[in-house]
Every structure is written in structure tokens, then in C-alpha cells.
mmCIF file of C-alpha atoms in Angstrom:
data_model
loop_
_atom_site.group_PDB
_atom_site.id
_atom_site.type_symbol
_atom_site.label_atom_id
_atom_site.label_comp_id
_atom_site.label_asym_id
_atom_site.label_seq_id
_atom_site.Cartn_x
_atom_site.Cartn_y
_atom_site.Cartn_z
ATOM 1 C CA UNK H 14 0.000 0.000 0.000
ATOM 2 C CA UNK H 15 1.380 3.468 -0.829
ATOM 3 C CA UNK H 16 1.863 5.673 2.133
ATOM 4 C CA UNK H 17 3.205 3.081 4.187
ATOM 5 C CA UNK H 18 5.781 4.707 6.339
ATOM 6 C CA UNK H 19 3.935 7.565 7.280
ATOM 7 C CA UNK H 20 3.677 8.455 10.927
ATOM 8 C CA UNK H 21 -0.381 9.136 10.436
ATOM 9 C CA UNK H 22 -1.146 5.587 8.746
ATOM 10 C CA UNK H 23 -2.171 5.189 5.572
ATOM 11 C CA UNK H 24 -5.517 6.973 3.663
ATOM 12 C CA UNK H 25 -8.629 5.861 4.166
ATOM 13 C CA UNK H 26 -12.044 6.447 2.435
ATOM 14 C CA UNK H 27 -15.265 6.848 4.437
ATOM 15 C CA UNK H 28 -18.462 5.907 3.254
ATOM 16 C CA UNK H 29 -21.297 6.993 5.713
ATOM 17 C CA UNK H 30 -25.378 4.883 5.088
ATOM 18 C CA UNK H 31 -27.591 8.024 6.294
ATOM 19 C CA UNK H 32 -30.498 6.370 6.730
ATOM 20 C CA UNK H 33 -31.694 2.302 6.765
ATOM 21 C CA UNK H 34 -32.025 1.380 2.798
ATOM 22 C CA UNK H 35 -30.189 4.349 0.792
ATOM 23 C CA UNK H 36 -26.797 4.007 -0.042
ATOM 24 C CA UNK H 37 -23.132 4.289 1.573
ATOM 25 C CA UNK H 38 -22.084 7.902 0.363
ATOM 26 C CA UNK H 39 -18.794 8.817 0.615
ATOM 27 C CA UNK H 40 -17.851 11.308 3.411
ATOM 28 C CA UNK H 41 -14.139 12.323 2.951
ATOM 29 C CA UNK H 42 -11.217 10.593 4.125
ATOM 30 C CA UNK H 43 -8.630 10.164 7.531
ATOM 31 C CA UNK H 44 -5.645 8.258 8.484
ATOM 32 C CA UNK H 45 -5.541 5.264 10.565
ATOM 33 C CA UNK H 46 -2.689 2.100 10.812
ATOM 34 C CA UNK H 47 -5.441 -0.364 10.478
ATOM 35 C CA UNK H 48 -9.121 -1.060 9.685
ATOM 36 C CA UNK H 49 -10.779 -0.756 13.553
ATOM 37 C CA UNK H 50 -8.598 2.308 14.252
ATOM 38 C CA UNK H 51 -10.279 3.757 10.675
ATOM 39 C CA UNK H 52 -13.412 2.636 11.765
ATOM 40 C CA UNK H 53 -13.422 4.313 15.163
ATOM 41 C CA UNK H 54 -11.966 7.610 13.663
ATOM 42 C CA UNK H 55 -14.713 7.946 10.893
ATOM 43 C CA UNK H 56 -16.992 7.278 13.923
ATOM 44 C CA UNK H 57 -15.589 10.234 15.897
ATOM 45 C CA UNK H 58 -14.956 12.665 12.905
ATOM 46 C CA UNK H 59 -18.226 11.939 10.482
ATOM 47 C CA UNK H 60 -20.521 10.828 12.680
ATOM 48 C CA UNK H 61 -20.395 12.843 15.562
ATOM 49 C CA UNK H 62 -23.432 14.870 14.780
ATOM 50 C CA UNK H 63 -25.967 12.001 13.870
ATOM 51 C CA UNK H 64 -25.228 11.602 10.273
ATOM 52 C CA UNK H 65 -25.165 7.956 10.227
ATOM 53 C CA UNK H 66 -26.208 4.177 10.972
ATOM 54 C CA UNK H 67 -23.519 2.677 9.241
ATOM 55 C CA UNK H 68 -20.017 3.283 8.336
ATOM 56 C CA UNK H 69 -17.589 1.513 5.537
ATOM 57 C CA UNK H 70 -13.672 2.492 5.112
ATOM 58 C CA UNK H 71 -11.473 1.415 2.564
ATOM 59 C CA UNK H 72 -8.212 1.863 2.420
ATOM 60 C CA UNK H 73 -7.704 4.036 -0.778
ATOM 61 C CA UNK H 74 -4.829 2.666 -2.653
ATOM 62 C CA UNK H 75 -7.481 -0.530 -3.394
ATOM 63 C CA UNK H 76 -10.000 1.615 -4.907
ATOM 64 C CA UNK H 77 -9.212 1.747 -9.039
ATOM 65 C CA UNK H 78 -10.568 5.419 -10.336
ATOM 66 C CA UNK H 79 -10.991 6.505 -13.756
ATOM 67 C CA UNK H 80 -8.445 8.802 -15.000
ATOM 68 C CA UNK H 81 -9.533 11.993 -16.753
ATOM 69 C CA UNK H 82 -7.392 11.126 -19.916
ATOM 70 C CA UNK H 83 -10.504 8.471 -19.920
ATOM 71 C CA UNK H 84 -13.361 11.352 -19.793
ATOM 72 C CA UNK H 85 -13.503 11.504 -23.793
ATOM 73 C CA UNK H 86 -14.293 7.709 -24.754
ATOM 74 C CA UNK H 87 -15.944 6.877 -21.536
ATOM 75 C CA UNK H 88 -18.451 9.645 -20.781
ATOM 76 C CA UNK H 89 -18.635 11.758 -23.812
ATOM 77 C CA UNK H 90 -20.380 9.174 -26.026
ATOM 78 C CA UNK H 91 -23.940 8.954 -23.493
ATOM 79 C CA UNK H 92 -24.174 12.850 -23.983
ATOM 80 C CA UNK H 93 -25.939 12.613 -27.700
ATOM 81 C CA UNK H 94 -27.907 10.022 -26.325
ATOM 82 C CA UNK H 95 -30.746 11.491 -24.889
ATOM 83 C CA UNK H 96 -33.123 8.211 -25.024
ATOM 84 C CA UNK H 97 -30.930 6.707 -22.427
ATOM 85 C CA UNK H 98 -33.070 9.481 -20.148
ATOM 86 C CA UNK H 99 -36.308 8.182 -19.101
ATOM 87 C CA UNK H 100 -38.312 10.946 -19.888
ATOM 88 C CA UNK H 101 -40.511 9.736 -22.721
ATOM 89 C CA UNK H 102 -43.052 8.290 -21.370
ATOM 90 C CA UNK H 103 -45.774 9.363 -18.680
ATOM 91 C CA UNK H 104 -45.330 8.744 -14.973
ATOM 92 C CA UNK H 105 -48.281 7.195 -13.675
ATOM 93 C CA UNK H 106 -50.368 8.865 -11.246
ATOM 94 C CA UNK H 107 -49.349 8.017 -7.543
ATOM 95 C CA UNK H 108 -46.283 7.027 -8.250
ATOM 96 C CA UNK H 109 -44.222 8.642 -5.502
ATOM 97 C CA UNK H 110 -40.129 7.420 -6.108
ATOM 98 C CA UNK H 111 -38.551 7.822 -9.062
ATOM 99 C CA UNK T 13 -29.878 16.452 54.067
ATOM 100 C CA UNK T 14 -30.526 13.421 56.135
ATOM 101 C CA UNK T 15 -27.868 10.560 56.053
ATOM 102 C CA UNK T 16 -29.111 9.086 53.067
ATOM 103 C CA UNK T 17 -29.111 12.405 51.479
ATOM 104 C CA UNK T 18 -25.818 12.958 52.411
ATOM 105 C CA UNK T 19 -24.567 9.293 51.138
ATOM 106 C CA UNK T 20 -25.886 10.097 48.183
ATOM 107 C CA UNK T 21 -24.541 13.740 47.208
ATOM 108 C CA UNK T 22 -21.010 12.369 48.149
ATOM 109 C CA UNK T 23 -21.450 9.701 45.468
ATOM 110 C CA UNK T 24 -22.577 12.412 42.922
ATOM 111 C CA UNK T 25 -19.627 14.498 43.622
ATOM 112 C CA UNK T 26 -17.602 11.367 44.002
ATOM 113 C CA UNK T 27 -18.515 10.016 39.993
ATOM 114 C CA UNK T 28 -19.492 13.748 38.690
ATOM 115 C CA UNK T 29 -15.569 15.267 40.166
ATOM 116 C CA UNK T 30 -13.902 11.965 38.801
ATOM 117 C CA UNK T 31 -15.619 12.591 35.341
ATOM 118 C CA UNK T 32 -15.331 16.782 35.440
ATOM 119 C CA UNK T 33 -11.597 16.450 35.673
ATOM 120 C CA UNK T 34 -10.663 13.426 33.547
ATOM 121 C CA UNK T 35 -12.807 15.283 30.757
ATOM 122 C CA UNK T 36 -11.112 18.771 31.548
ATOM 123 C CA UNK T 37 -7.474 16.475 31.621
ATOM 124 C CA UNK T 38 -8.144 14.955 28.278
ATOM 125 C CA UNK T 39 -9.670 18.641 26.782
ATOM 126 C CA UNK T 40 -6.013 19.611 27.290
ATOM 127 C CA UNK T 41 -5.327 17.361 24.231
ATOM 128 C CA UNK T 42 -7.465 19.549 21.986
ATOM 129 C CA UNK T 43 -5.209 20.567 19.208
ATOM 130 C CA UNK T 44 -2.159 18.896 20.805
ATOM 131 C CA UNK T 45 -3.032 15.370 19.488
ATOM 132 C CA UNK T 46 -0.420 13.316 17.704
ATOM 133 C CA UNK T 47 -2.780 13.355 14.399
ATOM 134 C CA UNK T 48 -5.838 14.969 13.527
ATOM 135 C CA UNK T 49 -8.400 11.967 14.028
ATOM 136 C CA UNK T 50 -7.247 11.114 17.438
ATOM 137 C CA UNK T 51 -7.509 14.883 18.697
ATOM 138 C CA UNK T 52 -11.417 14.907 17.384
ATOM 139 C CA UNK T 53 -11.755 11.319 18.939
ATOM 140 C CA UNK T 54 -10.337 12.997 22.522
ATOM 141 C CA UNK T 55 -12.148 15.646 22.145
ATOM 142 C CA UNK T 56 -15.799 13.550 22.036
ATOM 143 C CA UNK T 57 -14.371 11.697 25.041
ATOM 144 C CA UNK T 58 -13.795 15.127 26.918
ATOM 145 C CA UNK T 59 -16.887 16.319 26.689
ATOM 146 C CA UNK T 60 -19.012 12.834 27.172
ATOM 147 C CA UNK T 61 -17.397 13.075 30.571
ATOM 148 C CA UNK T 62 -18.044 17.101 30.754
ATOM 149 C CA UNK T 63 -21.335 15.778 29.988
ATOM 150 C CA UNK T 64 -21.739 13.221 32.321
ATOM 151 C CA UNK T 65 -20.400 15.576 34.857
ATOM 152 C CA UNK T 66 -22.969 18.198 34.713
ATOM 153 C CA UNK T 67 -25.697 15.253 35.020
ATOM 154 C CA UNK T 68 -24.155 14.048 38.369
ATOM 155 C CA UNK T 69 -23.302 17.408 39.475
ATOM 156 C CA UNK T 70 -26.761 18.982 38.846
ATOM 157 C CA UNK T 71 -28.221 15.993 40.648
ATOM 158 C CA UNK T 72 -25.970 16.557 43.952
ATOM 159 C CA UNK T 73 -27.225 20.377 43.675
ATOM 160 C CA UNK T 74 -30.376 19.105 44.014
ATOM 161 C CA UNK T 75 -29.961 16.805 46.918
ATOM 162 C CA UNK T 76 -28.103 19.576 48.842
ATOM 163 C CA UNK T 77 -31.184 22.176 48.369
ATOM 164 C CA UNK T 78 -29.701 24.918 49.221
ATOM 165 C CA UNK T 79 -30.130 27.251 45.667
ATOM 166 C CA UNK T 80 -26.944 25.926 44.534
ATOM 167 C CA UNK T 81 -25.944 25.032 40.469
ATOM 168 C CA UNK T 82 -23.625 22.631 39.080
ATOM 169 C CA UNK T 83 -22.003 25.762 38.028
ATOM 170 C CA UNK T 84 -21.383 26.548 41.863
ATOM 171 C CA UNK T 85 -20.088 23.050 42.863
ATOM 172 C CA UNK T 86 -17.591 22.605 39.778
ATOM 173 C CA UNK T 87 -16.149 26.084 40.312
ATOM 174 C CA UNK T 88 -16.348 27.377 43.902
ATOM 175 C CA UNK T 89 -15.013 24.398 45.066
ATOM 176 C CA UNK T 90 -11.267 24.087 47.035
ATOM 177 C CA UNK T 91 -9.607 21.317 45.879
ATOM 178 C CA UNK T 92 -10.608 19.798 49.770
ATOM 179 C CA UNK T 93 -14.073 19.413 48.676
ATOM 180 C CA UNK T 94 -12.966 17.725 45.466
ATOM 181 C CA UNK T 95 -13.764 13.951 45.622
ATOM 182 C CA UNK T 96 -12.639 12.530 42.374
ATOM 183 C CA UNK T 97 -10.488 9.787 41.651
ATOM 184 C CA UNK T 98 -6.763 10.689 42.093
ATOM 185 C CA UNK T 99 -6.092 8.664 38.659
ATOM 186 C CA UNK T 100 -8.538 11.273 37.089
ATOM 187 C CA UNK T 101 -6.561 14.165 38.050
ATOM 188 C CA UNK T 102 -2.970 12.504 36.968
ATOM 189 C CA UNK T 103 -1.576 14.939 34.124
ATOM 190 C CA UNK T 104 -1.721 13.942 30.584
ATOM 191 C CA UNK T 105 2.488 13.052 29.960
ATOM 192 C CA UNK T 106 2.985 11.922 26.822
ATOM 193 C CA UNK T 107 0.155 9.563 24.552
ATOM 194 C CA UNK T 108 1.146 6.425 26.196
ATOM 195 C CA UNK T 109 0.192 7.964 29.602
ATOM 196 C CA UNK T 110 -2.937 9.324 28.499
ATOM 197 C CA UNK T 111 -4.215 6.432 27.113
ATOM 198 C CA UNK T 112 -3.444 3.797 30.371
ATOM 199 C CA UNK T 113 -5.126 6.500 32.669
ATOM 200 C CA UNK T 114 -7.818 6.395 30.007
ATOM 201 C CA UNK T 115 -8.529 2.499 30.149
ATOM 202 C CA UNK T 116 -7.392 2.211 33.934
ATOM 203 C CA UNK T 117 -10.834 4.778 34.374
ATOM 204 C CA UNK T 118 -13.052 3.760 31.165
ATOM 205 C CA UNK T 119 -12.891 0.163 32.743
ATOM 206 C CA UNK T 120 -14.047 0.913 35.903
ATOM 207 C CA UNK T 121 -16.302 3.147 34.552
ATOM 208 C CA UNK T 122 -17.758 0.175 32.161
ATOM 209 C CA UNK T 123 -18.491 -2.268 34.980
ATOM 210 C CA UNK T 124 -19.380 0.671 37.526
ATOM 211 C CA UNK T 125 -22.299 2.302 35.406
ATOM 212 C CA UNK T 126 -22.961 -0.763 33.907
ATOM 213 C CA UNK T 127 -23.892 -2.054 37.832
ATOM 214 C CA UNK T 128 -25.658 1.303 38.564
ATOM 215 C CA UNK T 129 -28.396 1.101 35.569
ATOM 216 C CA UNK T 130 -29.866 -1.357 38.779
ATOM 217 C CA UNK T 131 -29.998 1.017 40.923
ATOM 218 C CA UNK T 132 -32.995 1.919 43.177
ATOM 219 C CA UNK T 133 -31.947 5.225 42.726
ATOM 220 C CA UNK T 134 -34.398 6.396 40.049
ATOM 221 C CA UNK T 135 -32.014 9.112 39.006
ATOM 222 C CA UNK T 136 -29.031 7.403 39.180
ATOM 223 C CA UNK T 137 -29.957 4.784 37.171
ATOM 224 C CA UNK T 138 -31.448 6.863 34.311
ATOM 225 C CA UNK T 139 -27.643 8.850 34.445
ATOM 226 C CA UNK T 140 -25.759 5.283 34.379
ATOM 227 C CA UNK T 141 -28.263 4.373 31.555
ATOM 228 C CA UNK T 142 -27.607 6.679 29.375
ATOM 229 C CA UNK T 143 -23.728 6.934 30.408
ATOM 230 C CA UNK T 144 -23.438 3.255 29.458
ATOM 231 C CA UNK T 145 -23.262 3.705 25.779
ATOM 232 C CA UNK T 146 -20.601 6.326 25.792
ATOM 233 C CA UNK T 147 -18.495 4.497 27.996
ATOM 234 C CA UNK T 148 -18.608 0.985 25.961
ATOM 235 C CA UNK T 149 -17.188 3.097 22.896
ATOM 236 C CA UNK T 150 -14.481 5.008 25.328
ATOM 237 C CA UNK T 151 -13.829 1.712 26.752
ATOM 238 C CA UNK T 152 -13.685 0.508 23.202
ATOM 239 C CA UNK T 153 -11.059 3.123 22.256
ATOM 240 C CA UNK T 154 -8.913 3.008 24.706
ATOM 241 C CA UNK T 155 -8.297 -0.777 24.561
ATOM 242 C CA UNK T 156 -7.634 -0.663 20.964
ATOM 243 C CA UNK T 157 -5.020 1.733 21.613
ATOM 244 C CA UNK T 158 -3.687 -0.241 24.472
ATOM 245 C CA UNK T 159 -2.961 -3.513 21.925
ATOM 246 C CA UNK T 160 -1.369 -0.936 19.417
ATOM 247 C CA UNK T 161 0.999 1.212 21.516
ATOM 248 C CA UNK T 162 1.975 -2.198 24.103
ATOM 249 C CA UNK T 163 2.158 -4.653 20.985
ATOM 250 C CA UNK T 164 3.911 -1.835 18.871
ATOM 251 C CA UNK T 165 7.158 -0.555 18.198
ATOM 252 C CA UNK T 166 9.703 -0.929 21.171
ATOM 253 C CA UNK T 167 9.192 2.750 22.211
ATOM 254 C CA UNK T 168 6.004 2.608 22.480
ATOM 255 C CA UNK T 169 6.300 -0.532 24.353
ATOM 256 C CA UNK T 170 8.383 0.773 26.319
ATOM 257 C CA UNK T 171 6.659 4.186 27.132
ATOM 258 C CA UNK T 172 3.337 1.889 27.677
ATOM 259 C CA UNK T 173 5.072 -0.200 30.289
ATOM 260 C CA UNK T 174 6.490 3.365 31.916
ATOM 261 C CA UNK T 175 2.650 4.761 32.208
ATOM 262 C CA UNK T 176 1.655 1.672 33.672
ATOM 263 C CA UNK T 177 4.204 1.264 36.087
ATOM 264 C CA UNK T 178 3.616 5.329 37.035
ATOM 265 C CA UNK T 179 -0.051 5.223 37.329
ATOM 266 C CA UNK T 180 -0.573 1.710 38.811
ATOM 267 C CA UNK T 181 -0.198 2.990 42.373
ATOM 268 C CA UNK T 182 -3.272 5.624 41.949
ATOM 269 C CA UNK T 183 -5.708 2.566 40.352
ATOM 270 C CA UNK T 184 -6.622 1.357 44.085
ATOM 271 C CA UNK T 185 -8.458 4.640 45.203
ATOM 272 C CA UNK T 186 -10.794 3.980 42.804
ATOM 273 C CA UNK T 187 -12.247 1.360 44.618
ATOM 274 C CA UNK T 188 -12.138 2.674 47.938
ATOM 275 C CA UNK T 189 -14.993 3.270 49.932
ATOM 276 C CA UNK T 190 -16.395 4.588 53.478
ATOM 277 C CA UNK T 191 -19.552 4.615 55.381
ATOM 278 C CA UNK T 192 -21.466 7.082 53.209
ATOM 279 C CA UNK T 193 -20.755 4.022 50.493
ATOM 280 C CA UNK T 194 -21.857 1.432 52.920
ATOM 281 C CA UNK T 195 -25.111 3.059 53.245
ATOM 282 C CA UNK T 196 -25.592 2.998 49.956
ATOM 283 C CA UNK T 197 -24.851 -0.811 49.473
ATOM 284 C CA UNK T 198 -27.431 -1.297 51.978
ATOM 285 C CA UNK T 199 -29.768 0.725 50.119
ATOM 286 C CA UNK T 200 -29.190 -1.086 47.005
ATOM 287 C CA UNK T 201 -28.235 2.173 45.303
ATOM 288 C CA UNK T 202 -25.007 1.416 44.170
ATOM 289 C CA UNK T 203 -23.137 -1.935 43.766
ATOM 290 C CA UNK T 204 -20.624 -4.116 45.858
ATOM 291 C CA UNK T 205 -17.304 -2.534 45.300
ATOM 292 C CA UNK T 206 -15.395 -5.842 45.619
ATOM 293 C CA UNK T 207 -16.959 -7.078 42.922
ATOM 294 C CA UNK T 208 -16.049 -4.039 40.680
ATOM 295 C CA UNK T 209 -12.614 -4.684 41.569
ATOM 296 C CA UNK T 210 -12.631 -8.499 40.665
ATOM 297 C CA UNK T 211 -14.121 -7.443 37.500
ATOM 298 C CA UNK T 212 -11.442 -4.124 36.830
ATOM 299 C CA UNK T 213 -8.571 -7.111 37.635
ATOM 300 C CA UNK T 214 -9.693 -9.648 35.108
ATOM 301 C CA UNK T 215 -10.343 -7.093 32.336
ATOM 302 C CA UNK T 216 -6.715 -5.319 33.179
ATOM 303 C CA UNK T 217 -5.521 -8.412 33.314
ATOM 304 C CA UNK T 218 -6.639 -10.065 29.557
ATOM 305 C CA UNK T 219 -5.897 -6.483 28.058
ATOM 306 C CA UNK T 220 -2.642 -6.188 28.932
ATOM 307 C CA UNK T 221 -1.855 -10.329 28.101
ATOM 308 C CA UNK T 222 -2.944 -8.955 24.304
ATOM 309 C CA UNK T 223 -0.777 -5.864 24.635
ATOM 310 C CA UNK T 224 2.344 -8.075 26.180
ATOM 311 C CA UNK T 225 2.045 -5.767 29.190
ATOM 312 C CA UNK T 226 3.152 -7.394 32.680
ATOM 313 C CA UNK T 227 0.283 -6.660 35.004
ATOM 314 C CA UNK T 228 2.412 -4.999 37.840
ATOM 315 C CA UNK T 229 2.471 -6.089 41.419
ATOM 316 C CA UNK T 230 -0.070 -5.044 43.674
ATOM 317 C CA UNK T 231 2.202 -2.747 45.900
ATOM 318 C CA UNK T 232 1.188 0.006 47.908
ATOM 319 C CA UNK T 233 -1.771 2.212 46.741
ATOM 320 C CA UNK T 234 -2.341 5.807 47.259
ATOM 321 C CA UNK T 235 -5.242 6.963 48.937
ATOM 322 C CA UNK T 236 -7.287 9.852 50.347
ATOM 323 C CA UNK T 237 -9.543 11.481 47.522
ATOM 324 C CA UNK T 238 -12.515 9.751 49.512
ATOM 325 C CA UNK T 239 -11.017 12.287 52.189
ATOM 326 C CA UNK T 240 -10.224 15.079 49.838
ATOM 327 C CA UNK T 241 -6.557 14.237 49.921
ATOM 328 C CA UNK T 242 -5.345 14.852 46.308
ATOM 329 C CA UNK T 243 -1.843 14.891 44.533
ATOM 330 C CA UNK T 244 -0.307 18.324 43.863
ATOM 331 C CA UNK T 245 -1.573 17.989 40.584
ATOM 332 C CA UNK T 246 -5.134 19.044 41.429
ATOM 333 C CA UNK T 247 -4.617 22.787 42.813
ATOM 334 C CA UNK T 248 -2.960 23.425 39.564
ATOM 335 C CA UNK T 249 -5.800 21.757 37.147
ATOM 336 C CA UNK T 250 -8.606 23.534 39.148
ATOM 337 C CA UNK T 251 -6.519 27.044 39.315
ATOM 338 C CA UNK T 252 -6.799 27.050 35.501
ATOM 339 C CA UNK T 253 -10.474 25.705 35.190
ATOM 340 C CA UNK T 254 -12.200 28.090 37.736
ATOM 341 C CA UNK T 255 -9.521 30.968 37.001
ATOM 342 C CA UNK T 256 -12.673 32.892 34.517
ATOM 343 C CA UNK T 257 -15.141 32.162 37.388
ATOM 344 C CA UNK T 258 -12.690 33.162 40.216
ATOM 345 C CA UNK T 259 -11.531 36.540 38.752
ATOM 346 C CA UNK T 260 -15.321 37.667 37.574
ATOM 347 C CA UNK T 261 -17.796 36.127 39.978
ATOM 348 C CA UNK T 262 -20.962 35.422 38.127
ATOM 349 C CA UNK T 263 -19.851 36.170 34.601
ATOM 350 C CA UNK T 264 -21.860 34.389 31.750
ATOM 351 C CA UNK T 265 -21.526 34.198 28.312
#
């Protein structure tokens, strides 16, 4: 893992559930040596003031990103694509979540 | 105050100093921390003690009916009338220290309040309830530290095996108790102290097996904060925390 040596541990994301049944959204990042010591630091600095009910970390030299040399042939071809959007048909009456 | 009464606000002042000054001792960490995450994580601990505190405190105002606040008892009080734990008022030395005084208390505290959610004090019991919580995750904290810095490097080893060996001698006061206690035993208001102490021993004792920490030797034990005998270190702590109130009687915000 990159970062190895460094007094502060290495860098961790922090992925906070609000609420029961919507999604893990990323709240920022810390340092910690190890996965508990993670865990109880993203419980002390992102969830001090209620914001969740569940917490993942990961350390971040495992997560693979997209580089922006990539933006042109992976995001540029959906934007003449406007069927993709569902937006031609009717939404029902009643129906609440969409 | 009848004796009860009296029992009573001695225990309040008893857990509500011990937590007041541990929580003001580790709020001397904020922005000192060795990294970032562990000076928020202090700072929680600080003031779920400051918290705790004011609920014990404001409860032994009450008992003692005479107009008094918590304000009143945490800052117009002589270090005499103190009657916290002389482990809680041990200063901070370096991380290693600060974190054995941290589990030495956050264990007692664990079994303590955990024993005192049965108590037939209707009050009481509602604070331990909802002090349990906190202290599981303090408790939580400060043994996870413990493996790290005692199963670490050799400094911190080393520096974890110095804190011990400095702070052991202030764990037994914890567990001392006197008549007012008694009463209270009696009363079913608080639990056996014995017990607390077979329980604090075990726990120390499988922590520190983990963190390849000798327990130390029993030895002799300092004593006297029942009495409102405390180390030098107290006059200093309080000097600084009551200085505002001290220079500008009734000040607020």
C-alpha cells in the first residue's frame, strides 16, 4: 500500500449509510494504521453529529478510479444520447419514487 | 440532608468530580493530538465526561437544596471538597500515559455504570443508563489503543510499560470506599465494590496479556480522595479551570 511509512497511517475512504435502505455515500477521508482504528476515527470525525447508521472504510490505494485522460471515450459518447433518459413516457399517477 | 441524602450527594460528587476532571485532563489534548483523528476522537471523550459531569453534578445540587448550580459546585469548590479519583486528576504526559489513565478509568467506569443502571436510585440509574453507551465506545477506544501502543514498536512498548508502572499505584483509590458508600450498598443504590474490583482485575488483566504488558504487582496504593486528599496535581488543574469564574464572579456568556 502506498503511504506506508507515514507516521499518520495510511488513507482511508469513508463511506457513511444516512439512513436504513439508501446508499453508503462517501464522506471524505482520515488516516488510521489499520481497519478498527479507521473505523473508530470515521466514527468520531463523520458521525459525531448524527449523520449515520452505518459506516464503511477502505483503504484508498485498493479503490481503481478513472483517469480523466478516460473522460472523452468513456463519458462523452452517453451525452448525444438522450433516449438513455427516461423521460418519454408518462409517470403514472401516484407514483411517488422515481 | 438526612444521612441518606448525604450518602448520596457524596457519590454524585464522588462520579461527577472523577468525570469533570478526567474530561477537563483529556480537553487539554485539543489541538495537541499526535494526528488529527485522534484529537477529534479525545475531544468527544472530553466532553461525554463534561457531559456526564454536569448530570451528576446537577443531581448533587439538588440533593443539597440549598439554591446551589452545578455551576457553583464545579467552580467554587477548594480542591478539599474535590472527591474525584486521584487517577482522574494525573496529568496527561505523553500519549502512552494518556491512554493507560484512560482504560485504567473507562474500565471501571464500564463495569461501575454498567452495575448502577440497577440502581434503586431512580435518578441514578437513568444517568448510568444513558452513560453506558458512551463508555462501551471510550472503553472501546482506549483498549484498541492499548494492543497498538503495548504490541507496537519498542518505544512505544516501552513508554506503555512506563505509564503503567507510574499510574498503577493511583488505580486502588478507585475502589475505595467509606460509610457514606456502605449506606448505599445497603440501600441497594449502588453496587458491591469488591466485585467491581474483581471485575477491573480480570479485564486489566486479559488487556494487557494482548498488549504483552506485565500486570504490575499489587504494591502500595495511594489513597485519600474519599477524604479530599489529592496529589499536587489538582490545585494546579482547578486554578486554571475556575480561574474565569474566580476573577469575575458570576460572569456568563
Amino acid at each position: 500500500m502506498e503511504n506506508k511509512d507515514h507516521s499518520q497511517g495510511v488513507l482511508w475512504e469513508v463511506f457513511i449509510q444516512g439512513n436504513p435502505g439508501i446508499p453508503h455515500k462517501h464522506a471524505g477521508s482520515l488516516h488510521a494504521p489499520d481497519a478498527e482504528m479507521a473505523l473508530q476515527a470515521a466514527r468520531d470525525v463523520y458521525t459525531r453529529r448524527s449523520e449515520g447508521i452505518s459506516i464503511w472504510v477502505v483503504p484508498a490505494a485498493n479503490i481503481t478510479a478513472s483517469s480523466p485522460e478516460d473522460n472523452g471515450s468513456f463519458f462523452e459518447p452517453s451525452n448525444d444520447k438522450p433516449y438513455r433518459h427516461p423521460t418519454f413516457y408518462k409517470v403514472p399517477d401516484g407514483v411517488k419514487y422515481l | 440532608m438526612n444521612e441518606l441524602e448525604t450518602a448520596k450527594y457524596q457519590l454524585c460528587l464522588r462520579l461527577g468530580d472523577s468525570a469533570l476532571i478526567l474530561g477537563h485532563r483529556i480537553s487539554e489534548w485539543c489541538g495537541h493530538a499526535p494526528i488529527l483523528e485522534e484529537d477529534i476522537a479525545l475531544t468527544n471523550v472530553a466532553l461525554d465526561f463534561v457531559g456526564l459531569s454536569r448530570n451528576l453534578l446537577t443531581y448533587a445540587a439538588q440533593l443539597q437544596n440549598e439554591g446551589k448550580t452545578e455551576d457553583d459546585l464545579a467552580y467554587l469548590r477548594d480542591v478539599v471538597l474535590y472527591r474525584n479519583a486521584l487517577i482522574t486528576e494525573q496529568p496527561n504526559g505523553d500519549f502512552a500515559v494518556t491512554m493507560v489513565r484512560q482504560f485504567f478509568y473507562d474500565v471501571f467506569s464500564y463495569f461501575f455504570y454498567s452495575e448502577l443502571c440497577n440502581s434503586h436510585d431512580i435518578t441514578l440509574k437513568g444517568i448510568a443508563e444513558k452513560a453506558v453507551k458512551e463508555i462501551d465506545y471510550h472503553l472501546r477506544h482506549s483498549t484498541e489503543w492499548l494492543y497498538r501502543l503495548g504490541d507496537g514498536t519498542a518505544e512505544s512498548h516501552q513508554k506503555t510499560k512506563d505509564a503503567v508502572e507510574e499510574l498503577w499505584m493511583y488505580t486502588g483509590d478507585m475502589f475505595d470506599i467509606d460509610q457514606n458508600y456502605r449506606l448505599l450498598q445497603e440501600n441497594n443504590i449502588v453496587p458491591d465494590m469488591n466485585k467491581i474490583k474483581e471485575l477491573w482485575n480480570l479485564k486489566v488483566k486479559t488487556v494487557f496479556e494482548t498488549a504483552t504488558i506485565n500486570v504490575p504487582e499489587l504494591g502500595y496504593m495511594q489513597s485519600g480522595s474519599l477524604k479530599g486528599s489529592h496529589t499536587e496535581h489538582l490545585g494546579f488543574l482547578l486554578a486554571e479551570m475556575q480561574h474565569i469564574q474566580r476573577s469575575y464572579p458570576n460572569s456568563t456568556w
